[in-house]
Amino acid sequence: MKKLNDPHNNNNGPSIKEKLIKSYERLKEYAKIKWLDFKKNRQIKKEQKETNLTEPTEIEKSPIETAPLISDNPESPSIGSKIVVFLAAIQIAFITKWTKLRARFSESKTNKQNEDLTPEERKKKMIFQFNVGYGVIKNLFLSFIILVLFGGALFAGVGLGYFAYLVSNEKPPTYEEMQSDISNLEQVSNMYFADSTPIGQLKTDLNRKVVPLHEISKDLQHAIVATEDEYFYKHHGVVPKAVARALIQEFTGSSMQTGGSTLTQQLVKQQLLTSEVSFKRKANEILLAYRLENYFTKDEILEAYLNVSSFGRNSSGQNIAGVEAAAIGIFGIHASELNLAQSAFIAGLPQSPSMYTPYNQFGELRQNLEAGTERKNTVLFRMYREKFITKKEYDEALAYDLVKDFVSPTEDVEDHNYSYVYNAVEKEARRIIMKQMYTADKLTDADIEANDNLYNVYYKRADFEIRQKGYEIHSTINKNVYDAMTETVQEYGDSLGQTYHATVYNEVTGENEEIQEPVQTGSVLMDNQTGKVISFVGGRDFDITQVDHAFDTQRQPGSTIKPLLVYAPALESGLITPATMIADTNFTFTQPNGEVWAPKNYGGTISGKFVSAREALKRSANVPTVQIYNELLKNSNPGDYLKKMGIQSINPSEYGNLSLSLGGTDTGPTVLEQTNAFATLANGGNYTKAYLIDSITDKKGNSIYQHETTSTPVFSPQTAYLTTDMMRSVVNEGTGSSIHNYLNFTADWAGKTGTSQNFRDIWFIASTPQVTLSSWIGYDNQYSSHELSQTDGYGDTSLRNIRYWSKLANAINRVDSTILGTEKSFNRPAGVTYSSVLAATGMKPSTFTAPNGSSITASGAMISELFNTKYLPSATNYHFTLGANSSELYKYWFETYVKTQEEDQKKKKEEEEKAEKEKIEKEKTDKEEAEKEKKQKEKEKETEEKEIEQTEDILEIKSTP
């Protein structure tokens, strides 16, 4: 039989726990009712105040209205009910825990005591226990509140201290400075020649038109205020609660960012501060907003904001800033003529111009305009909520058809007088700013090159900076020299080769077009020591093609690569000297793809002789060049020198191809890269990277970028001089010697010609000690394949380019005779000396034993040649020739050399006999001349004596009386 007061007896009625739960439910329901009554009364009072709203219930039905704080849906508890539930849950948890512990440790004792207690006593005891628990909870809650208040005060103190620290070193701007900043709306960037003559304003797709506030629709003014800053006419620059809310969202990492910037703060961000994202910038923004409000009226601030902010794109695809440009570009009317719906649409754009704008970057009307339309409706509701418009105006504007007001797409065409210069300077400026940006973010060139998305992000940021930040960009281009070179191209361009015409299909327009493909050209004139690009030629005609053939086009270098990739590296390593003999004989090589390659000289010939390195470069012999490169590849990677000289366009995977030594490559360098590499040799072997921009400053004159020249050693001064001196031979005696037929001045030139396979690319590059001038000609072959030809009626391909290069040089020298450095000469550095060697071997005379045991004495005609003192010529040996095989050496020493010696002896004997004969003849002639002279003197003496006798006879007659 169960005990009457047994707590486990289910027949005793509801337990204490059940009673508490029911009490909690009643408490929760009571609190909820009270909270709903409170909110309802508050809403009634608010509606009573809004006497001008005739149908307040319509607002509640608006799809834009936010949800109520208290919901009748039990699935969605309100804040008030959550608080009640939370406190009651704490009480229940405490009492339940207390009961369980008590029952666990003193169950038997409790049962016994319960038998002795009356129901009234048990009730009192339970109330006592509840009061104790409640007291503990209350004290804990009060302690928590005190802790929160103390922590909040501490946090506020630290925050204010940190705020003061952030702005402690900032000098507040004066009224004049702020006035200048907020009124400087255009911020157009300008580009200049080296003498500060303008190239032109940097083209931007930002279209801005500035108008005063009284020429802006009142509806638009109200729409901007209602949408962007509803407290604009009440605050003093900053809304503290909005800033606090934004900070809390920032610190908590909230996904919903409501923002905290007033119109004044937005104006400060756009005109007075940089785009940097940091707490320091935010702190300065707040202070400057207060300062701006102290010095300027609300109308002045609103006017500046309306002329500054971005409003998406117009019907030309341009970015538009300012409400006047937005009104004209979107609706084809002035800002003062906008109706309510149009004003609301424009006012909604600044929040996200790219999302809400009706046009794309091509000026085409978007198919889906829903986002912009919904945003317009939101703006209208906020205007209605802030009492700027009536309910009737609100409804009419909602129903208004905006699409019919959007203007049709229009074209915007802008031209520049110096198009190639303009494009080149713009591109380089963007590259500089882009590099500054990602470097500041601790990214490298490799990071950007490996990630297209990263590249695009920084490209767009840099492009925006250079176009819309009012930069002053100063280039290195000499305007007078550029004009002279351009005139030369226009005057002599037609003599470079045939112009082809064709009809092609334009995929954009869907129509056939007549095009022309003339011979194109690219040239660069740069300073060897500083790397400054003095001038260039980008192409024949910018209207025909906008491709920059000086900086962007990659072409096969032909033989111009020989001194860079082959001869200079071989001299540097000591593999050759200028006098080293190299086999110009049949040579075959099995390529990686299994094909056998047998290089030939120009015209498909092979001399079958041994030639010196100087001679091979002078006449641009292919076979000796390949022989040298083949030997270099056995112990080194000469292609690394190309990278050190700035030639990045050739893939390193091609360095091992022997054909690269003759200029055979899938890509090829640009004209600028080639020019820069030749300038390295002319600069004593030191690479100085070419540069096009000297400085960039912002609109206040602060330096954004200043070029600093740095040089990197690539070759020793001895190697650079020897290579340069060998290229002197090219110009004075070899393939480039015809320049002297066309130049009207003299200079110490060293250069190299080059022709790629099938005459697709023709090069000539030459240097003085001061500058390097290059010239490339060829076809773009964009639509069909064309080649220069020896039989096209324009003469020898290499000769026509040399003639054109010479005319460029004459034009440059005519403009400024100091630019080319005509008075300077390449100076021989220490470590380079002359030495006499055998003309046949390039080494000293000697006697040695051949592999077959024969003794050979190497002797004969001597020549004087330049040598690096590290690699002075040694005695001639059997294997004196680079690239010769055993049979070729045997034939030389036992056939060619013997024959040569016999011919030399015969020639020597003939010369001796001739000299003897000349001596005898001379003696005979001298004797005859002496006898003749003697007779002449005797005759003259006899005549003189007769004259004396006659004179004496006359004197005697005169003296006789």
PDB file of N, CA and C in Angstrom, residues 676-708:
ATOM      1  N   ASN A 676      66.223  47.043 -76.112  1.00  0.00           N
ATOM      2  CA  ASN A 676      66.747  47.055 -74.756  1.00  0.00           C
ATOM      3  C   ASN A 676      67.957  46.123 -74.606  1.00  0.00           C
ATOM      4  N   ALA A 677      67.902  44.986 -75.277  1.00  0.00           N
ATOM      5  CA  ALA A 677      69.008  44.020 -75.207  1.00  0.00           C
ATOM      6  C   ALA A 677      70.258  44.562 -75.906  1.00  0.00           C
ATOM      7  N   PHE A 678      70.089  45.177 -77.072  1.00  0.00           N
ATOM      8  CA  PHE A 678      71.235  45.770 -77.763  1.00  0.00           C
ATOM      9  C   PHE A 678      71.819  46.928 -76.953  1.00  0.00           C
ATOM     10  N   ALA A 679      70.939  47.684 -76.301  1.00  0.00           N
ATOM     11  CA  ALA A 679      71.406  48.786 -75.458  1.00  0.00           C
ATOM     12  C   ALA A 679      72.235  48.271 -74.288  1.00  0.00           C
ATOM     13  N   THR A 680      71.943  47.052 -73.839  1.00  0.00           N
ATOM     14  CA  THR A 680      72.730  46.444 -72.757  1.00  0.00           C
ATOM     15  C   THR A 680      74.187  46.280 -73.171  1.00  0.00           C
ATOM     16  N   LEU A 681      74.421  45.795 -74.378  1.00  0.00           N
ATOM     17  CA  LEU A 681      75.790  45.634 -74.876  1.00  0.00           C
ATOM     18  C   LEU A 681      76.466  46.993 -75.043  1.00  0.00           C
ATOM     19  N   ALA A 682      75.717  47.978 -75.549  1.00  0.00           N
ATOM     20  CA  ALA A 682      76.289  49.311 -75.746  1.00  0.00           C
ATOM     21  C   ALA A 682      76.544  50.023 -74.425  1.00  0.00           C
ATOM     22  N   ASN A 683      75.914  49.541 -73.356  1.00  0.00           N
ATOM     23  CA  ASN A 683      76.066  50.145 -72.027  1.00  0.00           C
ATOM     24  C   ASN A 683      77.078  49.379 -71.176  1.00  0.00           C
ATOM     25  N   GLY A 684      78.044  48.771 -71.807  1.00  0.00           N
ATOM     26  CA  GLY A 684      79.093  48.067 -71.065  1.00  0.00           C
ATOM     27  C   GLY A 684      78.644  46.758 -70.466  1.00  0.00           C
ATOM     28  N   GLY A 685      77.556  46.168 -70.991  1.00  0.00           N
ATOM     29  CA  GLY A 685      77.076  44.893 -70.479  1.00  0.00           C
ATOM     30  C   GLY A 685      76.099  45.032 -69.335  1.00  0.00           C
ATOM     31  N   ASN A 686      75.655  46.254 -69.032  1.00  0.00           N
ATOM     32  CA  ASN A 686      74.727  46.501 -67.926  1.00  0.00           C
ATOM     33  C   ASN A 686      73.316  46.718 -68.466  1.00  0.00           C
ATOM     34  N   TYR A 687      72.381  45.929 -67.960  1.00  0.00           N
ATOM     35  CA  TYR A 687      70.985  46.036 -68.393  1.00  0.00           C
ATOM     36  C   TYR A 687      70.269  47.092 -67.571  1.00  0.00           C
ATOM     37  N   THR A 688      69.692  48.071 -68.254  1.00  0.00           N
ATOM     38  CA  THR A 688      68.849  49.081 -67.634  1.00  0.00           C
ATOM     39  C   THR A 688      67.481  48.990 -68.282  1.00  0.00           C
ATOM     40  N   LYS A 689      66.486  48.638 -67.527  1.00  0.00           N
ATOM     41  CA  LYS A 689      65.159  48.406 -68.085  1.00  0.00           C
ATOM     42  C   LYS A 689      64.601  49.670 -68.719  1.00  0.00           C
ATOM     43  N   ALA A 690      64.061  49.499 -69.919  1.00  0.00           N
ATOM     44  CA  ALA A 690      63.455  50.618 -70.631  1.00  0.00           C
ATOM     45  C   ALA A 690      62.245  51.143 -69.857  1.00  0.00           C
ATOM     46  N   TYR A 691      62.065  52.455 -69.878  1.00  0.00           N
ATOM     47  CA  TYR A 691      60.897  53.026 -69.206  1.00  0.00           C
ATOM     48  C   TYR A 691      60.313  54.144 -70.047  1.00  0.00           C
ATOM     49  N   LEU A 692      59.014  54.325 -69.900  1.00  0.00           N
ATOM     50  CA  LEU A 692      58.257  55.261 -70.725  1.00  0.00           C
ATOM     51  C   LEU A 692      57.668  56.407 -69.907  1.00  0.00           C
ATOM     52  N   ILE A 693      57.558  56.210 -68.589  1.00  0.00           N
ATOM     53  CA  ILE A 693      56.954  57.225 -67.724  1.00  0.00           C
ATOM     54  C   ILE A 693      57.976  57.675 -66.684  1.00  0.00           C
ATOM     55  N   ASP A 694      58.164  58.971 -66.620  1.00  0.00           N
ATOM     56  CA  ASP A 694      59.137  59.529 -65.679  1.00  0.00           C
ATOM     57  C   ASP A 694      58.525  59.757 -64.304  1.00  0.00           C
ATOM     58  N   SER A 695      57.292  60.269 -64.264  1.00  0.00           N
ATOM     59  CA  SER A 695      56.672  60.543 -62.965  1.00  0.00           C
ATOM     60  C   SER A 695      55.160  60.600 -63.090  1.00  0.00           C
ATOM     61  N   ILE A 696      54.495  60.362 -61.945  1.00  0.00           N
ATOM     62  CA  ILE A 696      53.046  60.511 -61.827  1.00  0.00           C
ATOM     63  C   ILE A 696      52.771  61.243 -60.524  1.00  0.00           C
ATOM     64  N   THR A 697      51.981  62.304 -60.588  1.00  0.00           N
ATOM     65  CA  THR A 697      51.582  63.026 -59.380  1.00  0.00           C
ATOM     66  C   THR A 697      50.065  63.090 -59.313  1.00  0.00           C
ATOM     67  N   ASP A 698      49.555  63.304 -58.099  1.00  0.00           N
ATOM     68  CA  ASP A 698      48.108  63.422 -57.970  1.00  0.00           C
ATOM     69  C   ASP A 698      47.691  64.875 -58.195  1.00  0.00           C
ATOM     70  N   LYS A 699      46.408  65.144 -57.995  1.00  0.00           N
ATOM     71  CA  LYS A 699      45.870  66.473 -58.309  1.00  0.00           C
ATOM     72  C   LYS A 699      46.428  67.554 -57.380  1.00  0.00           C
ATOM     73  N   LYS A 700      47.005  67.138 -56.235  1.00  0.00           N
ATOM     74  CA  LYS A 700      47.586  68.099 -55.305  1.00  0.00           C
ATOM     75  C   LYS A 700      49.091  68.237 -55.481  1.00  0.00           C
ATOM     76  N   GLY A 701      49.639  67.513 -56.432  1.00  0.00           N
ATOM     77  CA  GLY A 701      51.076  67.590 -56.670  1.00  0.00           C
ATOM     78  C   GLY A 701      51.890  66.578 -55.890  1.00  0.00           C
ATOM     79  N   ASN A 702      51.216  65.724 -55.121  1.00  0.00           N
ATOM     80  CA  ASN A 702      51.937  64.697 -54.372  1.00  0.00           C
ATOM     81  C   ASN A 702      52.433  63.601 -55.314  1.00  0.00           C
ATOM     82  N   SER A 703      53.623  63.128 -55.059  1.00  0.00           N
ATOM     83  CA  SER A 703      54.219  62.114 -55.934  1.00  0.00           C
ATOM     84  C   SER A 703      53.544  60.764 -55.740  1.00  0.00           C
ATOM     85  N   ILE A 704      53.036  60.215 -56.828  1.00  0.00           N
ATOM     86  CA  ILE A 704      52.474  58.867 -56.821  1.00  0.00           C
ATOM     87  C   ILE A 704      53.530  57.869 -57.296  1.00  0.00           C
ATOM     88  N   TYR A 705      54.348  58.324 -58.244  1.00  0.00           N
ATOM     89  CA  TYR A 705      55.398  57.457 -58.802  1.00  0.00           C
ATOM     90  C   TYR A 705      56.517  58.318 -59.357  1.00  0.00           C
ATOM     91  N   GLN A 706      57.732  57.921 -59.102  1.00  0.00           N
ATOM     92  CA  GLN A 706      58.903  58.572 -59.674  1.00  0.00           C
ATOM     93  C   GLN A 706      59.861  57.483 -60.128  1.00  0.00           C
ATOM     94  N   HIS A 707      60.201  57.497 -61.414  1.00  0.00           N
ATOM     95  CA  HIS A 707      61.081  56.439 -61.921  1.00  0.00           C
ATOM     96  C   HIS A 707      62.476  56.562 -61.316  1.00  0.00           C
ATOM     97  N   GLU A 708      63.021  55.431 -60.959  1.00  0.00           N
ATOM     98  CA  GLU A 708      64.396  55.358 -60.470  1.00  0.00           C
ATOM     99  C   GLU A 708      65.168  54.373 -61.336  1.00  0.00           C
TER     100      GLU A 708
END
